[in-house]
Amino acid sequence: MLEITGVPTEAQIRETFPPIEAIDKGPIAVIECFQEIPCNPCATSCRFGAIYIGDNINNLPTIDIGKCTGCSICLTKCPGLAISIIDGSKSKDYVHFSIPYEMTPLPATGDMVRALDREGRYLIDVKVLGVRSNKNFDRTNIVTLEVPRDQMYRFRSISLEVIE
Amino acid sequence: MKTTDIAIVGGGPAGLCAAISAASSGARVSIIERNNSLGGQLNKQTHMFFGSEKQYAATRGIDITGILLNEIKKYEDRVEIINSTNVVGLYEDQIITLMENESKYYKMKPEAIIVATGAYEKFLSFSNNDLPGIYGAGAVQTLMNIYGVKPGKRVLMVGAGNIGLIVSYQLMQAGVKVVAIIDAAPKIGGYLVHASKVRRMGIPIYTSHTVKEAIGSSELEKAVIWQVDGNFQPIPNTETIFDVDVMCISVGLSPLNELLSMAGCEMKYVSFLSGFVPYRYSNYETTISNIFTAGDSCGIEEASSAMVEGYLAGLHAAEKIGKRHPSFEERVQDYTSQLNNLRSGPEGRHILSGINQIERRRDYA
Ligand SMILES: Cc1cc2nc3c(=O)[nH]c(=O)nc-3n(C[C@H](O)[C@H](O)[C@H](O)COP(=O)(O)OP(=O)(O)OC[C@H]3O[C@@H](n4cnc5c(N)ncnc54)[C@H](O)[C@@H]3O)c2cc1C
């Protein structure tokens, strides 16, 4: 499927997500990398040794959720923009979802933006909780959004477009 | 006649890395580049590269040129950069002819030559494919990422390989709408992370589809696509029409290496390497003595491998003319293992079987 549509199935997505107990403890990385390609910046950028690829650079990354602090550096280093950070520790109703964002203009904290799924379909409006960019991120910004828990496996992107 | 130790034709990642390792071996190097600046394809790649740290993964292509040029600066006394100059001839006796700014024509006699001329784009035949608004992906990237000019308003991307996917993403970043990406193959050819990236921005991908025709009087107005069957034959009555002013053709690259044919290097068509490529020895030397090659010009792959091949070709060419790097063995080993590592995945296995078909072994009597 993914090879034809470019969209991972919900089953694939659920498998990559950490268990809900881990999500509810604090921020943690979700890596949507399903294909063996020669690439390893996620593993080499992690200061905590939480992402492992090993000697063969084509291996898929595995994450040690015990070691991941949710620091977000891998999110900005993944050339596939395949990593997001999810944090369920802040609220019973929402998760804080951080995604890489390389479009202009950037949203501002407090804005309501359109939440999209992995096919770019509109889900709901969500609130921007924060926008981070610094030199180390090298023009890959991190936008954190307040996403209702029931949308957590569907949400993956945002659009700032105003639809009349 | 002008002389040098090693002439490097092409200042892309392969040529720049060849220059670094040849100069660090002590050779005098001349880099000849037809564009007015060095970097080759890197200069249009605003996205982060994959690969490993050693090949600057996670760095944007546009920034890798700067990193390599800084490295070259260390050997300023030995490296000559000749921009805006096309190498128009390469002869068996290692004489090359150069055309500077389309006006000044002269000859050069280097001791060794490394051809790192990169690739050219394939095109697609369909009716009206010469309407203004129909571009190759390279042209779209040049307009957008070099000159800051939008190619149009609404784009149909033809080709779902890495280039098609990445250029679609870059178009969206530039504020240009990509209405769809199509590909005749039944599966997406590019990396799936790049596909997912554009899908979640709402760009549909139609596999098993090709262009039927372009419509427009003086410029492109509509693109008609249709579905193809398992044998790439179009299926009637499956047409879809898009209102677009740009069609971006991104159906692959072929090695650009006429200079090698001209010099008389033995060539072979190898589909895994995407076209005609020179036979070569493990030291990147072609069947003509002292003519070497590296990068896309001897097989379409990636900048990561082009750089490592460049380093290797530079070391070997220098060695051949008596400028052996003090840590020649270690470096050759390190680069060779980097290449093997890059090529140890599914894509890489294709490349390796391609290289197998053209790699000559020397008989040491
Ligand atoms: C859209 C896109 C995205 C890409 N993304 C990635 C990526 O993420 N990671 C990755 O590793 N690779 C990527 N690549 C591939 C990478 O850019 C190429 O593999 C790489 O640039 C090849 O390097 P090269 O030095 O062999 O050739 P080139 O970069 O093509 O350089 C060849 C140079 O030779 C010059 N030249 C040619 N003929 C002559 C002549 N007769 N006289 C003088 N000069 C001449 C050309 O002007 C050019 O500057 C991408 C490519 C594209 C198009």
Coordinates of C-alpha atoms in Angstrom, one line a residue, chain A:
Chain A
M1 CA 0.0 0.0 0.0
L2 CA 2.5 2.6 1.2
E3 CA 4.6 1.9 -1.9
I4 CA 1.7 2.8 -4.1
T5 CA 0.1 5.6 -2.2
G6 CA 2.9 7.1 -0.1
V7 CA 0.6 6.9 2.9
P8 CA 1.3 4.4 5.7
T9 CA -1.7 2.4 6.9
E10 CA -3.2 3.0 10.3
A11 CA -1.8 -0.4 11.4
Q12 CA 1.7 0.7 10.4
I13 CA 1.3 4.0 12.3
R14 CA 0.0 2.3 15.4
E15 CA 3.0 0.0 15.4
T16 CA 5.4 2.9 15.3
F17 CA 3.8 4.8 18.2
P18 CA 5.1 4.2 21.6
P19 CA 2.6 2.6 24.1
I20 CA 0.2 5.1 25.6
E21 CA 1.7 4.7 29.0
A22 CA 5.0 6.0 27.6
I23 CA 3.3 8.8 25.8
D24 CA 1.5 9.9 29.0
K25 CA 4.8 10.0 30.8
G26 CA 6.3 12.8 28.7
P27 CA 7.6 13.8 25.3
I28 CA 8.9 10.9 23.1
A29 CA 9.9 10.5 19.5
V30 CA 7.7 8.7 16.9
I31 CA 9.7 7.5 13.9
E32 CA 7.7 6.8 10.7
C33 CA 10.5 5.1 8.7
F34 CA 9.4 2.0 6.8
Q35 CA 11.9 1.6 4.1
E36 CA 15.6 0.6 4.1
I37 CA 17.5 3.5 2.7
P38 CA 21.1 4.6 3.3
C39 CA 20.4 7.2 6.0
N40 CA 21.3 7.6 9.6
P41 CA 21.2 11.2 10.9
C42 CA 18.5 10.3 13.5
A43 CA 20.9 7.8 15.2
T44 CA 24.0 9.9 15.0
S45 CA 22.3 13.1 16.2
C46 CA 20.8 11.5 19.3
R47 CA 22.8 12.4 22.3
F48 CA 21.2 9.8 24.5
G49 CA 21.8 6.8 22.3
A50 CA 18.1 6.2 22.1
I51 CA 18.0 5.6 18.3
Y52 CA 19.9 2.6 16.9
I53 CA 20.7 1.8 13.3
G54 CA 23.9 -0.1 13.6
D55 CA 26.7 -0.8 11.2
N56 CA 24.5 -1.2 8.1
I57 CA 23.4 2.4 7.4
N58 CA 20.4 0.9 5.4
N59 CA 18.9 -0.6 8.6
L60 CA 15.6 0.8 9.9
P61 CA 16.0 2.8 13.1
T62 CA 14.8 1.3 16.3
I63 CA 14.1 3.5 19.3
D64 CA 14.7 2.7 23.0
I65 CA 11.8 4.5 24.6
G66 CA 13.5 4.3 28.0
K67 CA 16.3 6.5 26.8
C68 CA 14.4 9.0 24.6
T69 CA 13.9 12.3 26.4
G70 CA 11.8 13.9 23.6
C71 CA 14.6 16.5 23.1
S72 CA 13.5 16.9 19.4
I73 CA 16.9 17.1 17.8
C74 CA 16.3 14.0 15.7
L75 CA 13.1 15.6 14.4
T76 CA 15.1 18.5 12.9
K77 CA 17.8 16.2 11.5
C78 CA 15.7 13.6 9.7
P79 CA 15.9 14.4 5.9
G80 CA 12.6 12.5 5.4
L81 CA 10.8 14.7 8.0
A82 CA 9.6 11.4 9.3
I83 CA 10.0 12.1 13.0
S84 CA 7.5 13.8 15.4
I85 CA 7.4 14.2 19.1
I86 CA 4.3 13.3 21.1
D87 CA 3.7 14.2 24.7
G88 CA 0.6 13.0 26.6
S89 CA 1.7 14.2 30.0
K90 CA 0.1 17.6 29.8
S91 CA -3.6 16.8 29.5
K92 CA -6.2 14.1 29.6
D93 CA -7.9 15.3 26.5
Y94 CA -5.1 16.4 24.3
V95 CA -1.6 15.4 23.3
H96 CA 1.1 17.9 22.5
F97 CA 2.3 17.0 19.0
S98 CA 5.5 18.5 17.6
I99 CA 6.1 18.3 13.9
P100 CA 8.8 19.5 11.5
Y101 CA 7.6 22.5 9.4
E102 CA 9.5 24.0 6.5
M103 CA 6.9 26.2 4.9
T104 CA 6.4 30.0 5.0
P105 CA 4.9 31.8 6.7
L106 CA 5.4 30.2 10.1
P107 CA 2.3 30.1 12.3
A108 CA 2.4 32.0 15.6
T109 CA 1.8 30.7 19.1
G110 CA -1.9 30.8 19.8
D111 CA -3.0 30.6 16.2
M112 CA -5.7 28.2 15.2
V113 CA -4.6 26.2 12.1
R114 CA -6.0 23.4 10.0
A115 CA -4.9 19.9 11.2
L116 CA -4.4 17.4 8.3
D117 CA -4.0 13.7 8.2
R118 CA -1.4 11.7 6.2
E119 CA -3.2 12.3 3.0
G120 CA -3.5 16.0 3.6
R121 CA -7.2 15.8 4.4
Y122 CA -8.7 18.3 6.9
L123 CA -9.4 16.9 10.3
I124 CA -10.2 19.8 12.7
D125 CA -8.8 23.1 13.7
V126 CA -6.0 22.9 16.3
K127 CA -4.2 25.4 18.5
V128 CA -0.5 26.2 17.9
L129 CA 1.2 25.9 21.3
G130 CA 4.7 26.9 20.2
V131 CA 7.0 27.5 17.3
R132 CA 10.7 26.9 17.7
S133 CA 13.5 27.6 15.3
N134 CA 17.2 28.1 16.0
K135 CA 20.5 27.8 14.2
N136 CA 21.0 24.1 15.1
F137 CA 17.6 23.3 13.6
D138 CA 19.0 24.5 10.2
R139 CA 15.7 26.0 8.9
T140 CA 13.6 23.0 9.9
N141 CA 11.2 24.6 12.4
I142 CA 9.3 22.7 15.1
V143 CA 5.6 23.5 15.5
T144 CA 3.8 22.1 18.6
L145 CA 0.1 21.6 18.4
E146 CA -2.7 20.7 20.8
V147 CA -4.3 17.6 19.2
P148 CA -7.3 15.9 20.7
R149 CA -6.4 12.4 21.7
D150 CA -9.0 10.8 19.4
Q151 CA -7.1 12.3 16.4
M152 CA -3.7 11.4 17.6
Y153 CA -3.1 8.5 15.1
R154 CA -4.5 10.4 12.2
F155 CA -3.0 13.9 12.7
R156 CA 0.4 14.5 10.9
S157 CA 0.4 17.9 9.2
I158 CA -1.0 21.4 9.3
S159 CA -2.1 24.0 6.8
L160 CA -2.3 27.7 7.3
E161 CA -4.5 28.2 4.2
V162 CA -7.6 30.2 4.9
I163 CA -10.6 28.5 3.3
E164 CA -13.6 30.7 2.6

